[in-house]
Coordinates of C-alpha atoms and ligand atoms in Angstrom, one line a residue:
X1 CA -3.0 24.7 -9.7
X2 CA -4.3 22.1 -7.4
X3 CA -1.3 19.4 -7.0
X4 CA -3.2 16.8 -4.6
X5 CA -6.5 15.0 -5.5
X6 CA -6.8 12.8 -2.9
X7 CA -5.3 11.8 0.7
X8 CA -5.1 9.2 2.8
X9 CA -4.7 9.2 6.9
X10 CA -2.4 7.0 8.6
X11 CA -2.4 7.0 12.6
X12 CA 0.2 8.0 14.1
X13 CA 1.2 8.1 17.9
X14 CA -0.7 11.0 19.0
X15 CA -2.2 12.5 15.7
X16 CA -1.7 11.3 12.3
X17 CA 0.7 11.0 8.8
X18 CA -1.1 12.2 6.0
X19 CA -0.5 10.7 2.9
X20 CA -1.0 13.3 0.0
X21 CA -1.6 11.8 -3.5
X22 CA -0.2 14.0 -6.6
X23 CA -2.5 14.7 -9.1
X24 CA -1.0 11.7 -11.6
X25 CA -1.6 14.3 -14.7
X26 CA 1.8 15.8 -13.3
X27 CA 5.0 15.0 -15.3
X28 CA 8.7 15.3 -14.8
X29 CA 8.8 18.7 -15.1
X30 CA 6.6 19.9 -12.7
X31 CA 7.5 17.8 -10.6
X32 CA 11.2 19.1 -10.8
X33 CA 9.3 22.5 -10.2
X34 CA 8.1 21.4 -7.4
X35 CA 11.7 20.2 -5.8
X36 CA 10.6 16.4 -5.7
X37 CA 12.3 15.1 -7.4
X38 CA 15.5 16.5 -6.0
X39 CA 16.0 14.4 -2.8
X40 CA 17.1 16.6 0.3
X41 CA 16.0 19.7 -1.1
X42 CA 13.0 20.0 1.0
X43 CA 12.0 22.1 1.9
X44 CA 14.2 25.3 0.6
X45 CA 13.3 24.5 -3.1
X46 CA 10.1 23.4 -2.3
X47 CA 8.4 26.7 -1.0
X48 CA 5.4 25.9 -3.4
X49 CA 4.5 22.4 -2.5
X50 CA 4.5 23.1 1.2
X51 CA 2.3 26.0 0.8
X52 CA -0.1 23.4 -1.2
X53 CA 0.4 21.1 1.6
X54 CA -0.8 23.5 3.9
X55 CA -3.8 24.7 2.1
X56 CA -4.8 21.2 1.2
X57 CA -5.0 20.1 5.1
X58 CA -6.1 23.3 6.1
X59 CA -9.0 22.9 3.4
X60 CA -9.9 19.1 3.8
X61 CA -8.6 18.1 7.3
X62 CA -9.3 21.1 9.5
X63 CA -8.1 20.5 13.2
X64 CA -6.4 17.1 12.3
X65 CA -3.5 16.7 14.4
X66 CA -0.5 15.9 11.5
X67 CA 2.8 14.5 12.4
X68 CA 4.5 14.5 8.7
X69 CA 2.8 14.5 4.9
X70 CA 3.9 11.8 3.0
X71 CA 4.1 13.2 -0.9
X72 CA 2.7 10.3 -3.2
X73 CA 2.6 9.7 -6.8
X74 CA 0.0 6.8 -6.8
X75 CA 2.0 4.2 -4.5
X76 CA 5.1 5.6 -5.0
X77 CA 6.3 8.0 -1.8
X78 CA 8.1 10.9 -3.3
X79 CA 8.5 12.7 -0.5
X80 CA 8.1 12.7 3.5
X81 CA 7.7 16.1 5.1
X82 CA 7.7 16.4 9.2
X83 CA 5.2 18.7 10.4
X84 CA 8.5 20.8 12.1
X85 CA 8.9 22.1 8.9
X86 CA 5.3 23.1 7.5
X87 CA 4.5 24.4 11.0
X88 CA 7.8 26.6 11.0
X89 CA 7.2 27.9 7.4
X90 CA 3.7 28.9 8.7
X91 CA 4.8 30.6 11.8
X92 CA 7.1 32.8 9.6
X93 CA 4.3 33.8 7.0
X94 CA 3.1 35.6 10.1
X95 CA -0.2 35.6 9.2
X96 CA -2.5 38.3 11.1
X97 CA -5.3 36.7 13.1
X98 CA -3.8 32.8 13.3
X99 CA -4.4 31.2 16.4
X100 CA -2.4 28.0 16.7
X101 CA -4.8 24.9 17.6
X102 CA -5.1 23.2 20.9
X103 CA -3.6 20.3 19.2
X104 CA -1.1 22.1 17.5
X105 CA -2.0 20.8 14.4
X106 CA -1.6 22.5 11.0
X107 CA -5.1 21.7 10.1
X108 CA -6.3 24.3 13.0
X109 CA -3.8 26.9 12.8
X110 CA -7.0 28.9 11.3
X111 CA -10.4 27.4 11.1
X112 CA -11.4 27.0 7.9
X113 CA -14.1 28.7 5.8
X114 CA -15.7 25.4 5.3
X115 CA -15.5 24.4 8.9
X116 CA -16.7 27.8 10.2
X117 CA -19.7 26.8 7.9
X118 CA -21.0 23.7 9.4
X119 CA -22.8 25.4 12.0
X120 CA -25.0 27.9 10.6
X121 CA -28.3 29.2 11.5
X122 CA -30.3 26.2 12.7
X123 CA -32.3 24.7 10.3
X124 CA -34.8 27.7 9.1
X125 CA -33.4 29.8 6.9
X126 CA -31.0 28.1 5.2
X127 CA -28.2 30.8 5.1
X128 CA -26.1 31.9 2.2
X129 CA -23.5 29.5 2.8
X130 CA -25.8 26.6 3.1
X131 CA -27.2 27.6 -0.3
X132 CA -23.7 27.6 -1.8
X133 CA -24.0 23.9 -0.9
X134 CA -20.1 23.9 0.4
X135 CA -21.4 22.8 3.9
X136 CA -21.1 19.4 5.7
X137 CA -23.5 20.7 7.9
X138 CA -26.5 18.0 9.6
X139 CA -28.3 20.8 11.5
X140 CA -30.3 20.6 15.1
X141 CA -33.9 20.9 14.6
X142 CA -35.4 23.8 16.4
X143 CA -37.6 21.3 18.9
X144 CA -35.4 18.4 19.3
X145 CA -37.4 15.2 19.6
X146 CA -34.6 13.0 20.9
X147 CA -34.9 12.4 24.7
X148 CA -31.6 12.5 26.6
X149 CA -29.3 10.5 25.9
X150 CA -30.8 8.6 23.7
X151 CA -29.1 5.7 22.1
X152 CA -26.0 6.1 24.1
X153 CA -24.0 2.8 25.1
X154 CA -23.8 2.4 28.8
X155 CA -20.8 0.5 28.5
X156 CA -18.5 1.1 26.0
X157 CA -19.2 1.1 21.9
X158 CA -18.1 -1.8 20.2
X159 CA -15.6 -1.8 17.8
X160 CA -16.8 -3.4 14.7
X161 CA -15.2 -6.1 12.9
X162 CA -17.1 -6.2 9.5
X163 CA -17.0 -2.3 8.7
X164 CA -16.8 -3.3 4.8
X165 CA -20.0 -5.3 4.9
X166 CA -22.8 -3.4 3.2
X167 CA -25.3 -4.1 6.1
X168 CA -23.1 -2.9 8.2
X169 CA -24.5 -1.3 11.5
X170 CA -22.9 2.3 12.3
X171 CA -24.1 3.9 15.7
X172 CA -23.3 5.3 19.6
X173 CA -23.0 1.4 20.2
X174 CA -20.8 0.0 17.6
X175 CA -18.2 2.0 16.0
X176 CA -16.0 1.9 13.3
X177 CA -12.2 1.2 13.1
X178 CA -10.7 5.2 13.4
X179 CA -8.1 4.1 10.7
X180 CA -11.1 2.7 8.6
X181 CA -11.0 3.9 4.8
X182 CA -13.7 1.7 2.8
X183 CA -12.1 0.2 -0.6
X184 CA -13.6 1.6 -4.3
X185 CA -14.7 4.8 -3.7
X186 CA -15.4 7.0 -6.5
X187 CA -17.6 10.0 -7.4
X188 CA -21.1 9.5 -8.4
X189 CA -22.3 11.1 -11.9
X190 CA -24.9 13.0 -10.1
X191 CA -26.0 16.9 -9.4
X192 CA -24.0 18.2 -6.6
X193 CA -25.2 21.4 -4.7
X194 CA -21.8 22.6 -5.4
X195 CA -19.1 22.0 -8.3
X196 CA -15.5 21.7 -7.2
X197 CA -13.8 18.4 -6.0
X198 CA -13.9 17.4 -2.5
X199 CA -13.3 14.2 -1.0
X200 CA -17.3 14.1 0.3
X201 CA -18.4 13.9 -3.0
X202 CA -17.4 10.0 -3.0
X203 CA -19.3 7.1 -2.6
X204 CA -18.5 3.4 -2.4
X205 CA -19.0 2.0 -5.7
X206 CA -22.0 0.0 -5.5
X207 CA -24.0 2.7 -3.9
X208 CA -22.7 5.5 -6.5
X209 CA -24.1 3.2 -9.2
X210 CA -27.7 3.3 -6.8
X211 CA -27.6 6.7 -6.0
X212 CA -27.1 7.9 -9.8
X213 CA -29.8 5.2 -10.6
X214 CA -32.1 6.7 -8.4
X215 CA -31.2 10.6 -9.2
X216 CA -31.8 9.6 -13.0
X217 CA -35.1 7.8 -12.0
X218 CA -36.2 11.2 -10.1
X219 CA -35.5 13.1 -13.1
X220 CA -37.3 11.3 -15.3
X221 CA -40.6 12.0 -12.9
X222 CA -39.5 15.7 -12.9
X223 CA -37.8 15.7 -9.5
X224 CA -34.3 17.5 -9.4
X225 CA -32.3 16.3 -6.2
X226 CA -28.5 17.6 -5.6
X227 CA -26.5 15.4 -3.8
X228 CA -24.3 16.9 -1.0
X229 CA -22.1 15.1 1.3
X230 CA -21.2 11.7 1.0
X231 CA -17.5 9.9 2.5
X232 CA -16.5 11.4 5.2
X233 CA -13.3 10.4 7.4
X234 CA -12.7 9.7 10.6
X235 CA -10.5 13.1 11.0
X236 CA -13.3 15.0 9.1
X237 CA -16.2 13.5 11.7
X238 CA -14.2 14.8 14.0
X239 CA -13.5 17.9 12.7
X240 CA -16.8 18.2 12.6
X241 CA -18.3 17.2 15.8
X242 CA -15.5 19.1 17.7
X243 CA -16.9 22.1 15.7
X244 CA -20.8 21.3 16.4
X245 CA -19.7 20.7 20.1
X246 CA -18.3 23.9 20.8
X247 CA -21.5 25.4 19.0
X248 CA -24.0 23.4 20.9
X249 CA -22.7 22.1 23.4
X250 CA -22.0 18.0 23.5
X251 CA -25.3 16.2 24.4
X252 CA -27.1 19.0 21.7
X253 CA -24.7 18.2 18.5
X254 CA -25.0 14.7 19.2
X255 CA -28.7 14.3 18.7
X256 CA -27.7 15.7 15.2
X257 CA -24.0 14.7 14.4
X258 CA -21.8 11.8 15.0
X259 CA -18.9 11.6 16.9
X260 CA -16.1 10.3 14.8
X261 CA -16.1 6.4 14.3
X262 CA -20.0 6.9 14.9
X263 CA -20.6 8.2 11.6
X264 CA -22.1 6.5 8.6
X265 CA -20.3 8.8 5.9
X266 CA -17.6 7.0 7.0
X267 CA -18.8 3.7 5.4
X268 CA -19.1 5.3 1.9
X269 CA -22.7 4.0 1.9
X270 CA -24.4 7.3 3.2
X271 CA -25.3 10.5 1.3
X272 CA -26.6 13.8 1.8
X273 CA -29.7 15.1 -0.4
X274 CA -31.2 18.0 -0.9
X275 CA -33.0 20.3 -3.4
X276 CA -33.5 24.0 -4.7
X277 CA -36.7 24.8 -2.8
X278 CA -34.7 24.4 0.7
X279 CA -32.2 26.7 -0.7
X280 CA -29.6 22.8 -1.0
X281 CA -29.7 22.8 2.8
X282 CA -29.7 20.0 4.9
X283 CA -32.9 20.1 7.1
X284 CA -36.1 18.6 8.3
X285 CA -38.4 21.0 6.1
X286 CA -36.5 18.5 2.9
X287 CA -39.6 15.6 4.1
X288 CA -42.1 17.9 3.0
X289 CA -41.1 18.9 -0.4
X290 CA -42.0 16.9 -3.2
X291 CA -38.4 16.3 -4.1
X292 CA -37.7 14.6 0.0
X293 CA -41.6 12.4 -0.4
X294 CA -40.5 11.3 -3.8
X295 CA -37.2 9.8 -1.8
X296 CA -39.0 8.4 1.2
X297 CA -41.5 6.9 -1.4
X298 CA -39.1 5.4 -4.0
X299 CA -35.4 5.4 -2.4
X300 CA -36.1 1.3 -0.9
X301 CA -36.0 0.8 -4.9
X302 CA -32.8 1.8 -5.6
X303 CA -31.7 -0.1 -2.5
X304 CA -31.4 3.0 0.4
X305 CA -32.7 3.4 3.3
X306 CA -33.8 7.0 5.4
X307 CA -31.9 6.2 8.2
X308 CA -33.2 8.6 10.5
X309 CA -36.8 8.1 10.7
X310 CA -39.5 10.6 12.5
X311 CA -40.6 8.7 16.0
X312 CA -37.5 6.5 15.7
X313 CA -35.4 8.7 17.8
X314 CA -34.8 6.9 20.6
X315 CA -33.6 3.8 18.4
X316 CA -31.5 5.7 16.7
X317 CA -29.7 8.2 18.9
X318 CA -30.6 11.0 16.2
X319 CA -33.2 14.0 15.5
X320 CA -35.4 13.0 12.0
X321 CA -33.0 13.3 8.7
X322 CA -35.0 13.1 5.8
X323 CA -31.6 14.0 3.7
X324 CA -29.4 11.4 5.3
X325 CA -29.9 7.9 2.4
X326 CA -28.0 4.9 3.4
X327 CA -26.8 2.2 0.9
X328 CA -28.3 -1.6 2.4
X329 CA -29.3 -3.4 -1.0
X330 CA -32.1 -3.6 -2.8
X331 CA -33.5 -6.9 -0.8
X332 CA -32.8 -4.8 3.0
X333 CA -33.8 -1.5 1.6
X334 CA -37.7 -3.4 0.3
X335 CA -38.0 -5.2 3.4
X336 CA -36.8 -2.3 6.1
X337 CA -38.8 -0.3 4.4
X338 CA -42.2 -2.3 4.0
X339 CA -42.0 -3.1 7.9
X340 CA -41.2 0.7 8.3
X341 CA -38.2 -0.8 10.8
X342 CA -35.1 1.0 11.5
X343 CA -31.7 -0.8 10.4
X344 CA -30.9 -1.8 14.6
X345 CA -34.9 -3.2 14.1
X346 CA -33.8 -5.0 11.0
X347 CA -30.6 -6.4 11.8
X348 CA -32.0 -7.3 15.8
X349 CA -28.9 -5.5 17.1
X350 CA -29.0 -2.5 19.4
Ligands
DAL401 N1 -26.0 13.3 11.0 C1 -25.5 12.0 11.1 C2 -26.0 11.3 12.4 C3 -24.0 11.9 11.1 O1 -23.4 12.9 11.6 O2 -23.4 11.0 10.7
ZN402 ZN1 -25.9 12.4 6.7

């Protein structure tokens, strides 16, 4: 039974409340079942939430540093949980091979199966896990084009102020709002390369309605793309940059992923794309199949952009991305496009 569909992260001195949001198909009963409803009981009749509390962070927020879950029923706050308690039920379950996080989260008690998988084998054969499509991962390239550095602000990052607008720009020089959650997101009606929920399935809105334009478009010209990793939060970029930087070093993982705030999948305008020939994985070899030239050729159409362009490394800060779409508009996506400009190009920003 999966209780939570949904979470939202609210900073916190020195880490972060989670906000868990009950599946609203629940009713009184279960929720009795579950000891909510019973104020004070928590947490000795609620052995079976907490365990779902704890697989749900360990799952989805991985290495997130969690002060208390907050237990919500759509905007009502059944229940608020400190992390003293979670922590001490999961120091009792004495679990062979846990190794308590550097931040002492819950999240990285153990590092998740998913998280373990966004570093596999660089970019040639795409490994088992990539093909079971459950991976975030935006792999190195073998030869890295980006120079040094590339990219990289020499004073700091700004923070930016419009992170709503759809032009926004996302980079190493202007960063989002860590608390940032963009408004309307929802799951596109498109192939994924895998079939359970996850929070990375979702899109903002306006470019889910694009992207399942533009899949449906494909189809009809017999080309099958799978869509893989859209929204991404702040905690999860950093999940997963922490995980790429012990991998490969700093400088190496961010020629390939963003450090958290620098992250489109934050916006809810970026997605993922891949297809069966490359196994669903998430690498360069994707621009030569017919599925990736079909998306460079026709994406601008359906108002997205490839972000991270071959020979536009320096401007960019990143390695070639055929997978990575971004949402601009119709209007930026033809022009950007036609010029065969970058978005920093477009927008005459750094
Ligand atoms: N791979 C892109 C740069 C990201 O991590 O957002
Ligand atoms: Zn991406």
């Amino acid at each position: 039974l999966r209780y939570f569909v949904n979470h939202r992260l609210v900073e916190a001195q020195n880490g972060y409340i989670v906000e868990l949001y009950l599946d609203q198909q629940l009713n009184e009963f279960s929720l009795e079942f579950l000891g909510l409803l019973k104020k004070g009981d928590i947490p000795q009749k609620a052995d079976n939430l907490e365990r779902a509390v704890e697989a749900y962070i360990k799952e989805k927020l991985p290495g997130l540093t969690v002060k208390a879950v907050n237990i919500m029923l759509g905007s009502l706050l059944l229940a608020s949980i400190p992390i003293s308690h979670l922590y001490a039920s999961e120091k009792n379950a004495e679990k062979p091979g846990s190794v308590q996080s550097e931040k002492g989260g819950i999240g990285g008690v153990q590092e998740s199966e998913e998280q373990e998988l966004e570093t596999p084998t660089p970019d040639i054969d795409a490994s088992n896990e990539q093909a079971s499509g459950k991976t975030d991962a935006e792999l190195p390239s073998k030869s890295s084009a980006v120079t040094p550095t590339p990219g990289q602000p020499a004073i700091s990052p700004n923070i930016i102020s419009n992170p709503g607008a759809i032009l926004v720009l996302v980079n190493k020089h202007n960063n989002l709002p860590s608390g940032y959650v963009p408004q309307n997101l929802v799951v596109p009606n498109v192939s994924f390369s895998f079939k359970e929920y996850d929070e990375k399935k979702q899109m903002r809105k306006e470019a889910a309605s694009a992207l399942e334009e533009m899949f449906r478009a494909a189809k009809a010209d017999g080309i099958n793309l799978y869509a893989v990793s859209g929204y991404r939060s702040y905690a999860r970029q950093e999940a997963i940059f922490a995980s790429n930087g012990r991998k490969y070093g700093l400088e190496k993982a961010n020629q390939f992923s963003a450090k958290p705030g620098q992250s489109e999948h934050q916006t809810g305008l970026a997605m993922d794309i891949t297809c069966t020939s490359v196994s669903y994985g998430l690498t360069q070899r994707f621009g030569s199949t017919k599925e990736g030239i079909w998306v460079k050729e026709n994406a601008n159409k359906f108002g997205f952009i490839l972000r991270y362009q071959q020979g536009k490394e320096s401007i960019t800060g990143y390695q070639y991305e055929p997978w990575h779409l971004r949402y601009v508009g119709k209007e930026a996506a033809k022009e950007i496009t036609e010029r065969n400009v970058t978005l920093e190009e477009y927008l005459g920003a750094k």
